[in-house]
Amino acid sequence: MIGKVLGNRYEIIEKIGGGGMALVYKAKCRLLNRFVAVKILRSEFIEDEEFVKKFKRESQAAASLSHPNIVGIYDVGMEDDIYYIVMEYIKGQTLKELIKQKGALGVDFATNIAIQISSALEHAHRNHIVHRDIKSHNIMIKEDNSVKVTDFGIARAVSSSTITNTGNVIGSVHYFSPEQARGGYTDEKSDIYSLGIVMYEMLTGRLPFEGESPIAVALKHLQDEAIKPSAINPRIPKSLDDIILKCMDKDVNNRYSSMSEIISDLRQSFVMPNGDFVKKTRFNDESTRVIKPIKLDENIEDISFRSKAAAPPETRTDDAAVTELPEKPSKKRNTKMTVLAVLGGLILALAVGGIVLGLVSFFSVKEAVVPELVNLTEEQARHKLDELGLELEVTDRVTNSEVPEGLIIMQDPKPNQKNKVTNPVKVTISEGALKVKVPNLIGESYEKVDLILEKYGLEEGELEQETSDYPNGIVIRQSVEAGTEVDEGTKIDYVISMGPQRFLMPNYVGQNIDDVSMDLIAKDLIRGEVTYESSSVYEKNTVISQNITPGTEVNRKSVIDFVVSSGKDTSKKVPPVLSIPLPKDRDSMRVTVQKIQNSVIETVYEGTHSSADSPLEVPVSGQGKVTFEIYIDGVLNETVEHEFK
Ligand code: ATP
Ligand code: MG
């Protein structure tokens, strides 16, 4: 890669680093003669068309962000199967490196860094971009201590399956929110959680949750309470403890609801480090929504008060006065009123259009002042012009998503200009927004929803989650039925499944405990006690038995204990022995073992047992590849493959 020139412009100079998704190189932009950082997508992701599409889209979205604390993205490109992002080259080190070097950072320094990260996130969230991979590796500290956050939104391109398949990506698991660990829906609140972890790490010098494996860490995010930061570093004041733990709340509803609230509390902590100002309960979203209509009502009242004299409520006071002018001779109004109206008209004309315009329109018979027609219907406009002796001509009808169907978008001449009565006033009328058909979302993964809606010219609305028989993450309802015609740009709300509330306990016997743990997280089950035993049958780290019998109906959050093999004990028990875990709570059951070798089936064991005999050990023999089928009360319970040496 070194020496290669991408896009006929970026000359790769040296490798700077690499993470789960990409490798990062320092490069020189030949066009602008400056250093840039080029992030090249790892080749294993290139095959995944969906991934590349998302990667491209997300990085382009991130490129639209412009903020002093966000690494600028200059270019996104593709060349001979190389997918790359060109960004601002940052001279400095990552926050991770800094913490590794110095341990816990000073309180003021860390607070300052936290505020800078928060402003970056605040800007992104305001632009509807969620970072999704906030961690100290993605935060660069420049030599002047200014902060630059990288990799905005790009993590979204990684589906949960990639996270489990690639060892590196899972490195982020230390910063994952519980909802991310579960592979569920993530939003701004997940960034808030991860920021909490980063603050924890900065101030204590360590991570709140650590474990042997990524899965163990993920489980801790879901189940464990973190040690209070000040219990690790006594210099941490109360307010920072409170801020960090509020960010890290497992329940999204108890976390801060916006980055600006965090910034304000962080600033306050400089002033009152030991103050008790961090609100425990979340400021309710509902109440902010209530405020808006109240404000609107006030405005409406205000307007109607001012325009009380004008008959149609949509007519503004100034228009009303202008239309009074030609009415004057015919109506049976008393002279006083007319004079007042004329004076009012003149004053307005002076204010709006200038003396000459007003006077000319008043005295000339052949000309009239054109009123404001925008936002009126064709009929209303015709009526209004009629009264002035003017004519209307509809020159165009166009689709427009902002002006409702049937209303005037543009007029020529413009309002308050004089116009000869023989010249029609030309208008363009809206046909409303372009209509599109709502696509079906039900059954799709939530990760695809935005792409599907975008394809149809629609927007993603609100998302809710509920338990259902569909797997986690699958759309189960949409606010507008598929096939309905709606305006382009309409927001479609949808509900995704969190998985079923009750389901049948899977059989984990014979599976690797790490895979099992991952599956438990996805199913919202809880890993209970794990005890290790040597086994003559099962490989190391393979489940020998589980305390809930497969096929039993269980609730989400059920706790399951496992016995796991600590390794194959080959020293004794020759010939090999089948160790058969028996279902629980049975006084009597018929156990049959059939051996299948070279397509010949043979019953090698038959006996009656109770659950207390579990695991039942049956010595077996054979040659080459042999399959054993274990039947309990005539039903196939397990199949074991064995290669005899
Ligand atoms: P992930 O893939 O989850 O983001 P990561 O953040 O460790 O993991 P990369 O984003 O690929 O991996 O970055 C790798 C390293 O490259 C970083 O740790 C950093 O040292 C360096 N780096 C990244 N972006 C820049 C940049 N804009 N300027 C200078 N160095 C950078
Ligand atoms: Mg990164």
XYZ file of C-alpha atoms and ligand atoms in Angstrom:
677
model
C 0.000 0.000 0.000
C 2.879 2.408 0.810
C 3.646 4.558 -2.227
C 0.253 3.889 -3.822
C -1.656 6.925 -5.078
C -5.389 6.829 -4.510
C -7.803 8.870 -6.587
C -4.823 10.179 -8.521
C -4.246 12.443 -5.586
C -3.514 10.865 -2.186
C -0.055 9.358 -1.917
C 0.148 6.815 0.914
C 3.202 7.483 3.063
C 3.021 5.275 6.159
C 0.678 3.195 8.258
C -0.506 4.925 11.451
C -2.801 2.333 12.908
C -5.725 0.055 12.441
C -8.892 -1.005 14.126
C -11.608 -3.540 13.540
C -12.908 -2.166 10.304
C -10.079 -0.366 8.683
C -6.414 0.510 8.454
C -5.303 4.110 8.779
C -2.455 5.630 6.768
C -0.787 8.988 6.689
C -0.902 10.308 3.139
C -0.091 13.425 1.197
C -2.700 15.186 -0.855
C -0.882 16.157 -4.064
C -3.517 18.665 -5.055
C -3.528 20.742 -1.875
C -0.047 19.740 -0.778
C -1.018 18.807 2.762
C -0.974 15.701 4.953
C -4.186 13.770 5.335
C -5.201 10.547 7.084
C -6.637 7.881 4.794
C -8.805 5.190 6.309
C -9.045 2.086 4.150
C -11.803 -0.432 4.707
C -10.489 -3.913 5.495
C -10.861 -6.286 2.575
C -13.173 -8.727 4.392
C -15.898 -6.092 4.388
C -15.690 -5.289 0.691
C -17.636 -8.402 -0.310
C -20.561 -7.275 1.811
C -22.489 -5.028 -0.554
C -24.936 -3.880 2.105
C -22.044 -2.979 4.391
C -20.198 -0.975 1.742
C -23.364 0.901 0.872
C -23.949 1.820 4.496
C -20.276 2.654 5.053
C -20.408 5.031 2.123
C -23.655 6.622 3.158
C -22.688 7.036 6.786
C -19.290 8.464 5.992
C -20.885 10.919 3.621
C -23.300 11.913 6.361
C -20.387 12.346 8.745
C -18.662 14.453 6.096
C -21.484 16.962 6.400
C -20.483 17.674 10.001
C -18.292 20.647 10.602
C -17.199 21.320 14.159
C -13.877 22.188 15.824
C -14.025 18.980 17.900
C -14.857 16.643 15.025
C -12.216 15.276 12.650
C -13.087 16.721 9.266
C -13.804 14.328 6.404
C -12.480 15.567 3.083
C -13.275 12.844 0.616
C -14.755 9.387 0.227
C -13.670 7.181 -2.641
C -13.379 3.754 -4.202
C -10.688 2.434 -6.488
C -9.811 -1.164 -7.503
C -11.768 -2.618 -4.612
C -10.142 -0.219 -2.157
C -12.691 1.715 -0.191
C -11.338 4.783 1.558
C -12.146 7.898 3.536
C -9.812 10.858 3.479
C -9.789 12.927 6.632
C -8.021 15.642 8.502
C -4.637 14.410 9.745
C -4.389 14.834 13.485
C -0.990 15.250 15.063
C -1.317 13.960 18.576
C -2.317 10.838 20.385
C -5.519 9.013 21.135
C -7.124 9.438 24.546
C -6.547 5.695 25.048
C -2.796 6.147 24.598
C -2.807 9.132 26.945
C -4.594 7.196 29.708
C -2.298 4.213 29.203
C 0.678 6.517 29.632
C -0.551 8.660 32.541
C -3.209 6.622 34.319
C -6.059 8.642 35.824
C -6.118 12.194 34.412
C -6.502 15.315 36.548
C -10.084 16.277 37.396
C -10.057 19.663 35.641
C -8.215 18.346 32.611
C -10.604 15.407 32.255
C -13.665 17.632 32.673
C -12.322 19.914 29.991
C -11.822 16.969 27.616
C -15.317 15.668 28.454
C -16.867 19.036 27.585
C -15.090 19.055 24.220
C -16.249 15.515 23.407
C -19.757 16.489 24.487
C -19.819 19.525 22.190
C -18.783 17.317 19.280
C -21.610 14.913 20.093
C -24.084 17.718 20.641
C -23.353 19.019 17.158
C -23.668 15.560 15.611
C -26.901 14.749 17.436
C -28.380 18.030 16.330
C -27.676 16.843 12.790
C -29.237 13.447 13.526
C -25.953 11.591 13.424
C -25.307 9.125 16.226
C -21.670 8.176 16.715
C -22.286 4.595 17.968
C -18.635 3.890 18.680
C -17.557 6.442 21.270
C -14.425 5.085 22.955
C -11.100 6.524 23.966
C -9.466 5.134 20.779
C -11.749 7.322 18.697
C -10.848 10.497 20.557
C -7.669 12.241 19.530
C -5.947 14.784 21.745
C -3.839 17.317 19.897
C -0.666 18.800 21.277
C -2.564 21.906 22.422
C -5.008 19.661 24.379
C -7.817 20.265 21.962
C -10.000 17.272 21.245
C -10.986 15.738 17.918
C -13.541 12.952 17.781
C -13.291 10.551 14.816
C -15.359 7.820 13.142
C -18.776 9.442 13.315
C -21.665 7.193 12.424
C -19.426 4.718 10.678
C -20.017 2.044 13.306
C -23.612 1.837 12.189
C -22.440 0.171 9.023
C -21.303 -2.777 11.101
C -24.225 -5.077 11.677
C -24.398 -7.080 14.874
C -23.233 -10.167 12.985
C -19.985 -8.494 11.952
C -19.451 -7.521 15.544
C -19.534 -11.138 16.655
C -17.495 -12.385 13.722
C -14.524 -10.062 13.797
C -12.371 -10.144 16.865
C -11.221 -6.557 16.612
C -14.519 -4.769 16.368
C -15.602 -6.406 19.539
C -12.859 -4.395 21.256
C -15.473 -1.653 21.547
C -17.513 -3.846 23.837
C -16.020 -2.092 26.868
C -17.903 1.029 25.817
C -21.090 -0.615 24.545
C -24.382 0.446 26.065
C -26.582 -2.384 27.365
C -28.874 -1.942 24.392
C -25.904 -2.193 22.009
C -24.618 -5.296 23.763
C -28.005 -6.843 23.294
C -27.900 -6.016 19.586
C -31.010 -3.895 19.983
C -31.884 -0.431 18.779
C -29.380 2.304 19.501
C -29.667 6.050 19.398
C -28.199 9.229 20.929
C -28.621 7.683 24.378
C -26.079 5.003 23.503
C -23.506 7.718 22.811
C -24.341 9.186 26.214
C -23.674 5.820 27.872
C -20.365 5.386 26.043
C -19.350 8.925 26.953
C -20.013 7.967 30.585
C -17.588 5.063 30.202
C -14.958 7.333 28.626
C -15.295 9.826 31.511
C -15.041 6.955 33.993
C -11.906 5.747 32.235
C -10.322 9.218 32.159
C -10.936 9.874 35.834
C -10.148 6.463 37.306
C -7.589 5.249 34.780
C -9.558 2.070 34.280
C -12.683 0.693 32.666
C -15.787 0.063 34.746
C -16.395 -3.397 33.313
C -13.661 -5.812 32.406
C -13.702 -9.521 31.827
C -12.008 -12.543 30.334
C -13.889 -12.360 27.078
C -15.923 -9.782 25.149
C -19.034 -11.663 26.146
C -18.176 -11.493 29.818
C -17.817 -7.701 29.448
C -21.096 -7.402 27.559
C -22.823 -9.344 30.333
C -21.467 -6.935 32.924
C -22.891 -3.952 31.022
C -26.238 -5.698 31.242
C -26.122 -7.012 34.785
C -23.454 -5.430 36.980
C -23.313 -2.104 38.772
C -20.044 -0.210 38.290
C -17.938 0.760 41.289
C -18.443 4.449 42.040
C -15.572 6.400 40.387
C -14.683 8.216 43.626
C -14.217 4.871 45.380
C -11.300 4.279 42.986
C -9.968 7.817 42.837
C -10.900 9.848 45.957
C -10.014 13.091 44.174
C -13.149 12.763 42.045
C -15.777 15.167 43.415
C -19.410 14.197 44.029
C -20.807 16.072 41.024
C -18.594 14.161 38.581
C -19.542 10.869 40.237
C -23.191 11.796 39.701
C -22.705 12.915 36.097
C -20.813 9.754 35.130
C -23.268 7.390 36.782
C -26.241 9.211 35.244
C -24.679 8.785 31.790
C -24.029 5.125 32.546
C -27.517 4.265 33.776
C -28.625 0.931 32.308
C -32.103 2.328 31.743
C -32.057 4.775 28.830
C -34.866 6.737 30.488
C -32.710 7.562 33.491
C -29.786 8.823 31.422
C -29.380 12.442 30.394
C -31.749 13.260 27.601
C -29.371 15.489 25.664
C -25.728 16.388 25.336
C -26.436 20.007 26.236
C -27.647 18.925 29.691
C -24.375 17.079 30.211
C -22.331 20.077 29.095
C -24.219 22.305 31.472
C -23.695 19.904 34.419
C -19.995 19.498 33.548
C -19.576 23.275 33.547
C -21.437 23.501 36.839
C -19.049 20.941 38.323
C -16.178 23.374 37.825
C -18.033 25.846 40.038
C -19.600 23.494 42.591
C -17.512 20.314 42.470
C -19.252 18.836 45.509
C -22.697 20.273 44.800
C -25.799 18.104 44.599
C -27.163 19.552 41.375
C -27.306 16.544 39.064
C -31.005 15.767 38.646
C -31.803 12.151 39.484
C -35.011 11.915 37.514
C -35.071 12.655 33.875
C -36.717 15.817 32.645
C -39.807 14.448 30.965
C -39.853 14.737 27.203
C -43.629 15.025 27.249
C -43.557 18.328 29.060
C -41.267 19.928 26.508
C -43.744 18.913 23.864
C -46.557 20.609 25.732
C -44.797 23.930 25.695
C -44.896 24.244 21.920
C -48.668 24.298 21.442
C -48.970 26.839 24.250
C -46.581 29.142 22.437
C -48.470 28.636 19.194
C -51.769 29.465 20.857
C -50.346 32.691 22.190
C -49.327 33.655 18.676
C -52.683 32.829 17.222
C -54.436 34.918 19.838
C -52.079 37.722 19.159
C -52.737 37.684 15.442
C -56.517 37.473 15.737
C -56.475 40.315 18.195
C -54.587 42.531 15.817
C -56.752 41.643 12.827
C -60.136 41.709 14.552
C -61.465 44.243 12.038
C -60.613 42.090 9.035
C -63.300 39.561 8.196
C -61.487 36.451 6.845
C -59.053 35.243 9.485
C -56.386 34.354 6.942
C -56.313 37.941 5.629
C -53.581 39.954 7.237
C -54.332 43.530 8.357
C -52.256 45.208 5.668
C -53.968 43.290 2.844
C -57.346 44.158 4.270
C -56.558 47.825 4.152
C -55.349 47.650 0.555
C -58.519 45.901 -0.600
C -60.606 48.620 1.055
C -59.523 51.121 -1.598
C -61.750 50.292 -4.594
C -64.673 49.294 -2.361
C -64.999 52.862 -1.212
C -67.469 54.312 -3.796
C -69.999 51.478 -3.891
C -70.443 50.508 -0.228
C -72.887 52.128 2.152
C -70.282 52.890 4.728
C -70.381 56.238 6.457
C -67.882 58.767 5.231
C -65.951 58.845 8.452
C -65.187 55.145 8.150
C -64.185 55.528 4.521
C -61.851 58.368 5.271
C -60.281 56.357 8.039
C -59.894 53.382 5.754
C -58.336 55.467 3.040
C -55.978 57.078 5.499
C -55.088 53.659 6.863
C -54.488 52.463 3.341
C -52.273 55.408 2.589
C -50.253 54.999 5.737
C -49.740 51.351 4.911
C -48.908 52.068 1.326
C -46.339 54.582 2.518
C -44.880 52.064 4.866
C -44.852 49.172 2.459
C -44.636 50.408 -1.070
C -43.699 54.062 -0.961
C -45.720 57.217 -1.500
C -45.821 57.141 -5.292
C -47.106 53.613 -5.579
C -49.859 54.232 -3.059
C -51.062 57.442 -4.643
C -50.980 56.135 -8.202
C -52.962 53.048 -7.288
C -55.491 55.177 -5.499
C -56.177 57.665 -8.283
C -55.623 55.618 -11.435
C -58.587 53.740 -12.875
C -56.586 51.621 -15.256
C -54.178 50.324 -12.651
C -54.490 48.564 -9.294
C -52.136 47.482 -6.541
C -51.642 43.753 -6.691
C -52.478 42.069 -3.370
C -50.603 39.191 -1.795
C -51.930 35.964 -3.331
C -49.420 33.394 -2.092
C -51.070 30.696 0.047
C -54.574 31.527 -1.206
C -56.687 29.099 -3.241
C -57.396 29.872 -6.891
C -60.953 30.866 -5.974
C -59.941 33.141 -3.097
C -57.364 34.820 -5.338
C -59.860 35.294 -8.188
C -62.326 36.823 -5.766
C -59.750 39.155 -4.316
C -58.577 40.289 -7.776
C -62.149 40.689 -9.028
C -62.781 43.303 -6.403
C -59.783 45.228 -7.704
C -60.805 44.799 -11.321
C -57.833 42.550 -11.953
C -57.761 39.186 -13.690
C -56.093 35.923 -12.693
C -54.173 33.602 -14.961
C -52.907 30.209 -13.800
C -49.720 29.672 -15.764
C -48.382 26.567 -14.075
C -49.245 23.727 -11.680
C -46.255 22.076 -10.024
C -45.576 19.543 -7.255
C -44.315 21.152 -4.084
C -43.848 19.526 -0.711
C -44.031 22.749 1.308
C -47.201 24.400 -0.024
C -50.411 22.326 0.306
C -52.268 21.250 -2.816
C -54.397 23.944 -4.481
C -52.643 26.933 -2.933
C -50.722 29.581 -4.842
C -46.939 29.284 -4.646
C -45.814 32.263 -6.721
C -47.326 35.348 -8.303
C -46.280 37.831 -10.950
C -46.362 40.817 -10.425
C -45.335 40.710 -6.796
C -47.644 42.092 -4.062
C -47.953 45.864 -3.722
C -46.862 46.537 -7.292
C -49.164 48.477 -9.577
C -50.523 46.590 -12.498
C -52.663 47.563 -15.509
C -56.113 45.966 -15.205
C -55.683 44.571 -18.681
C -52.643 42.573 -17.602
C -53.651 39.354 -15.831
C -51.867 38.509 -12.603
C -50.024 35.242 -13.272
C -49.832 32.586 -10.587
C -48.321 29.116 -10.098
C -50.429 26.674 -8.101
C -49.152 23.794 -5.976
C -50.247 20.261 -6.732
C -49.040 19.265 -3.268
C -46.151 16.964 -2.592
C -45.219 14.200 -4.978
C -47.127 11.070 -3.990
C -45.249 7.877 -3.263
C -46.341 4.382 -2.225
C -45.328 3.276 1.261
C -43.169 0.117 1.082
C -43.617 -2.874 3.367
C -41.272 -2.794 6.363
C -42.745 -5.664 8.355
C -40.347 -8.578 8.616
C -37.321 -6.430 7.726
C -34.411 -5.882 10.083
C -34.479 -2.415 11.683
C -31.058 -1.732 10.232
C -32.478 -1.754 6.719
C -35.452 0.523 7.402
C -33.731 3.816 6.651
C -32.328 2.495 3.375
C -35.708 1.155 2.257
C -37.555 4.351 3.162
C -34.911 6.494 1.513
C -35.324 4.535 -1.711
C -39.001 5.465 -1.740
C -38.395 9.121 -0.879
C -39.736 8.690 2.649
C -38.245 9.409 6.056
C -37.675 7.346 9.151
C -40.025 8.408 11.951
C -40.177 7.361 15.583
C -39.235 3.861 16.615
C -40.663 1.825 19.463
C -39.796 -1.600 20.765
C -42.009 -4.283 22.215
C -41.831 -7.982 22.920
C -43.258 -10.216 20.213
C -42.788 -13.640 18.676
C -40.597 -12.136 15.963
C -36.820 -12.175 16.587
C -35.115 -9.164 18.128
C -34.743 -6.227 15.720
C -37.423 -7.229 13.221
C -40.087 -4.684 12.261
C -43.538 -5.829 13.397
C -45.714 -2.800 12.648
C -45.543 0.385 10.631
C -47.571 3.557 11.129
C -48.761 3.709 7.523
C -49.844 0.519 5.800
C -47.764 -0.678 2.842
C -49.227 0.397 -0.483
C -50.821 3.588 0.891
C -50.093 6.709 -1.169
C -48.506 9.456 0.890
C -46.618 12.694 0.299
C -42.954 12.351 -0.505
C -40.892 12.943 2.628
C -43.589 11.624 4.993
C -42.195 10.176 8.213
C -43.070 6.535 8.806
C -43.020 5.363 12.431
C -42.472 1.707 13.167
C -42.311 -0.816 15.960
C -39.556 -3.405 16.218
C -39.574 -6.643 18.145
C -37.457 -7.189 21.245
C -38.015 -10.926 20.812
C -40.684 -13.015 22.511
C -41.659 -12.632 26.172
C -41.900 -16.417 26.588
C -40.190 -18.996 24.436
C -38.889 -22.536 24.492
C -35.570 -23.074 26.208
C -32.950 -23.966 23.586
C -30.668 -26.986 23.955
C -27.160 -25.647 24.560
C -25.530 -28.978 25.376
C -22.534 -29.582 23.135
C -22.138 -25.867 22.214
C -19.252 -23.578 23.045
C -20.036 -21.510 26.155
C -19.005 -18.247 24.451
C -21.457 -18.839 21.596
C -24.075 -19.772 24.155
C -23.480 -16.571 26.117
C -23.855 -14.486 22.963
C -27.123 -16.232 22.206
C -28.318 -15.633 25.776
C -27.710 -11.915 25.374
C -29.673 -11.872 22.134
C -32.545 -13.788 23.749
C -32.439 -11.631 26.905
C -31.673 -14.623 29.106
C -29.232 -14.362 31.982
C -26.159 -16.517 32.358
C -26.171 -17.889 35.876
C -23.532 -19.972 37.540
C -21.019 -21.739 35.320
C -19.182 -24.699 36.853
C -16.344 -26.493 35.138
C -15.911 -30.279 35.127
C -13.664 -32.577 33.183
C -15.502 -34.693 30.648
C -14.731 -37.801 28.712
C -16.984 -36.715 25.877
C -17.090 -32.942 25.580
C -14.274 -30.723 24.362
C -12.984 -27.922 26.578
C -15.462 -24.993 27.014
C -18.374 -27.051 25.714
C -21.636 -27.162 27.659
C -22.139 -30.561 29.337
C -25.501 -29.723 30.894
C -27.875 -26.870 31.642
C -30.252 -26.592 34.589
C -33.336 -25.748 32.528
C -34.422 -28.637 30.351
C -34.527 -27.817 26.639
C -38.064 -27.379 25.392
C -39.363 -25.943 28.694
C -41.208 -22.650 28.309
C -39.235 -19.808 29.899
C -39.567 -16.048 30.367
C -37.082 -13.411 29.225
C -34.516 -12.700 31.972
C -34.605 -16.325 33.198
C -31.320 -17.343 34.800
C -29.654 -20.498 33.475
C -26.778 -22.343 35.133
C -24.350 -24.399 33.092
C -21.872 -27.198 33.628
C -19.047 -26.718 31.150
C -16.245 -29.056 30.200
C -12.845 -28.067 31.528
C -11.246 -30.383 28.991
C -11.365 -33.889 27.725
C -10.116 -36.370 30.252
C -8.537 -38.944 27.973
C -6.320 -40.673 30.528
C -8.975 -42.977 31.860
C -12.082 -44.551 30.402
C -10.794 -46.462 27.432
C -12.813 -47.320 25.368
C -14.580 -43.956 24.970
C -17.627 -43.278 27.056
C -20.725 -41.299 26.015
C -21.695 -38.926 28.814
C -25.440 -38.348 28.404
C -27.095 -35.469 30.299
C -30.611 -36.600 31.245
C -33.694 -34.310 31.408
C -34.531 -33.072 34.901
C -37.370 -34.038 37.213
C -38.162 -37.444 35.785
C -38.510 -40.545 37.919
C -38.207 -42.915 35.045
C -37.216 -42.726 31.415
C -36.107 -45.172 28.763
C -32.662 -44.340 27.348
C -31.650 -45.928 24.051
C -28.333 -45.393 22.234
C -28.065 -46.352 18.572
C -24.785 -46.582 16.745
C -24.639 -45.790 13.036
C -21.464 -47.005 11.311
C -21.161 -47.432 7.545
C -24.947 -47.044 7.259
C -25.531 -49.950 9.640
C -27.764 -49.110 12.633
C -27.256 -51.025 15.844
C -28.709 -50.541 19.337
C -25.696 -50.479 21.670
C -27.420 -49.540 24.909
C -30.885 -49.637 26.384
C -31.879 -48.990 29.994
C -34.349 -47.283 32.354
C -33.060 -44.396 34.453
C -34.158 -41.497 36.604
C -32.859 -37.902 36.370
C -30.618 -38.644 39.325
C -28.438 -40.830 37.047
C -27.449 -37.791 34.962
C -24.971 -37.694 33.320
C -25.383 -41.307 32.245
C -22.114 -42.824 31.084
C -22.271 -45.406 28.326
C -19.033 -47.018 27.060
C -18.967 -47.302 23.280
C -16.643 -48.649 20.613
C -16.365 -48.473 16.845
C -14.157 -47.844 13.842
C -13.672 -44.590 11.922
C -16.515 -42.086 11.795
C -19.464 -43.202 13.913
C -22.710 -41.444 14.785
C -24.546 -42.142 18.049
C -28.214 -41.256 18.374
C -29.542 -40.959 21.909
C -33.276 -41.484 22.353
C -35.182 -40.689 25.531
C -38.566 -42.360 25.734
C -38.360 -43.014 22.012
C -37.677 -39.377 21.047
C -34.329 -38.412 19.520
C -32.655 -36.213 22.131
C -29.127 -35.798 20.879
C -26.778 -36.883 18.085
C -23.063 -37.345 18.835
C -20.388 -37.771 16.154
C -17.196 -39.579 17.087
C -14.093 -40.527 15.159
C -12.472 -43.686 16.504
C -8.723 -43.871 16.106
P -12.354 1.211 15.281
O -12.121 0.467 14.031
O -13.354 0.538 16.144
O -12.651 2.637 15.045
P -9.850 2.202 16.257
O -10.450 3.529 16.529
O -8.871 1.673 17.220
O -11.001 1.132 16.136
P -9.146 3.224 13.657
O -10.300 4.147 13.707
O -8.975 2.418 12.420
O -9.199 2.182 14.838
O -7.868 4.070 13.941
C -6.622 3.457 14.153
C -5.610 4.448 14.645
O -5.272 5.365 13.619
C -6.099 5.305 15.779
O -5.912 4.682 17.006
C -5.247 6.563 15.649
O -4.028 6.391 16.312
C -4.999 6.636 14.156
N -5.863 7.621 13.508
C -7.163 7.462 13.194
N -7.650 8.554 12.606
C -6.639 9.445 12.521
C -6.500 10.785 12.008
N -7.534 11.425 11.466
N -5.320 11.388 12.119
C -4.270 10.743 12.681
N -4.324 9.506 13.180
C -5.489 8.846 13.114
Mg -11.489 4.650 15.214
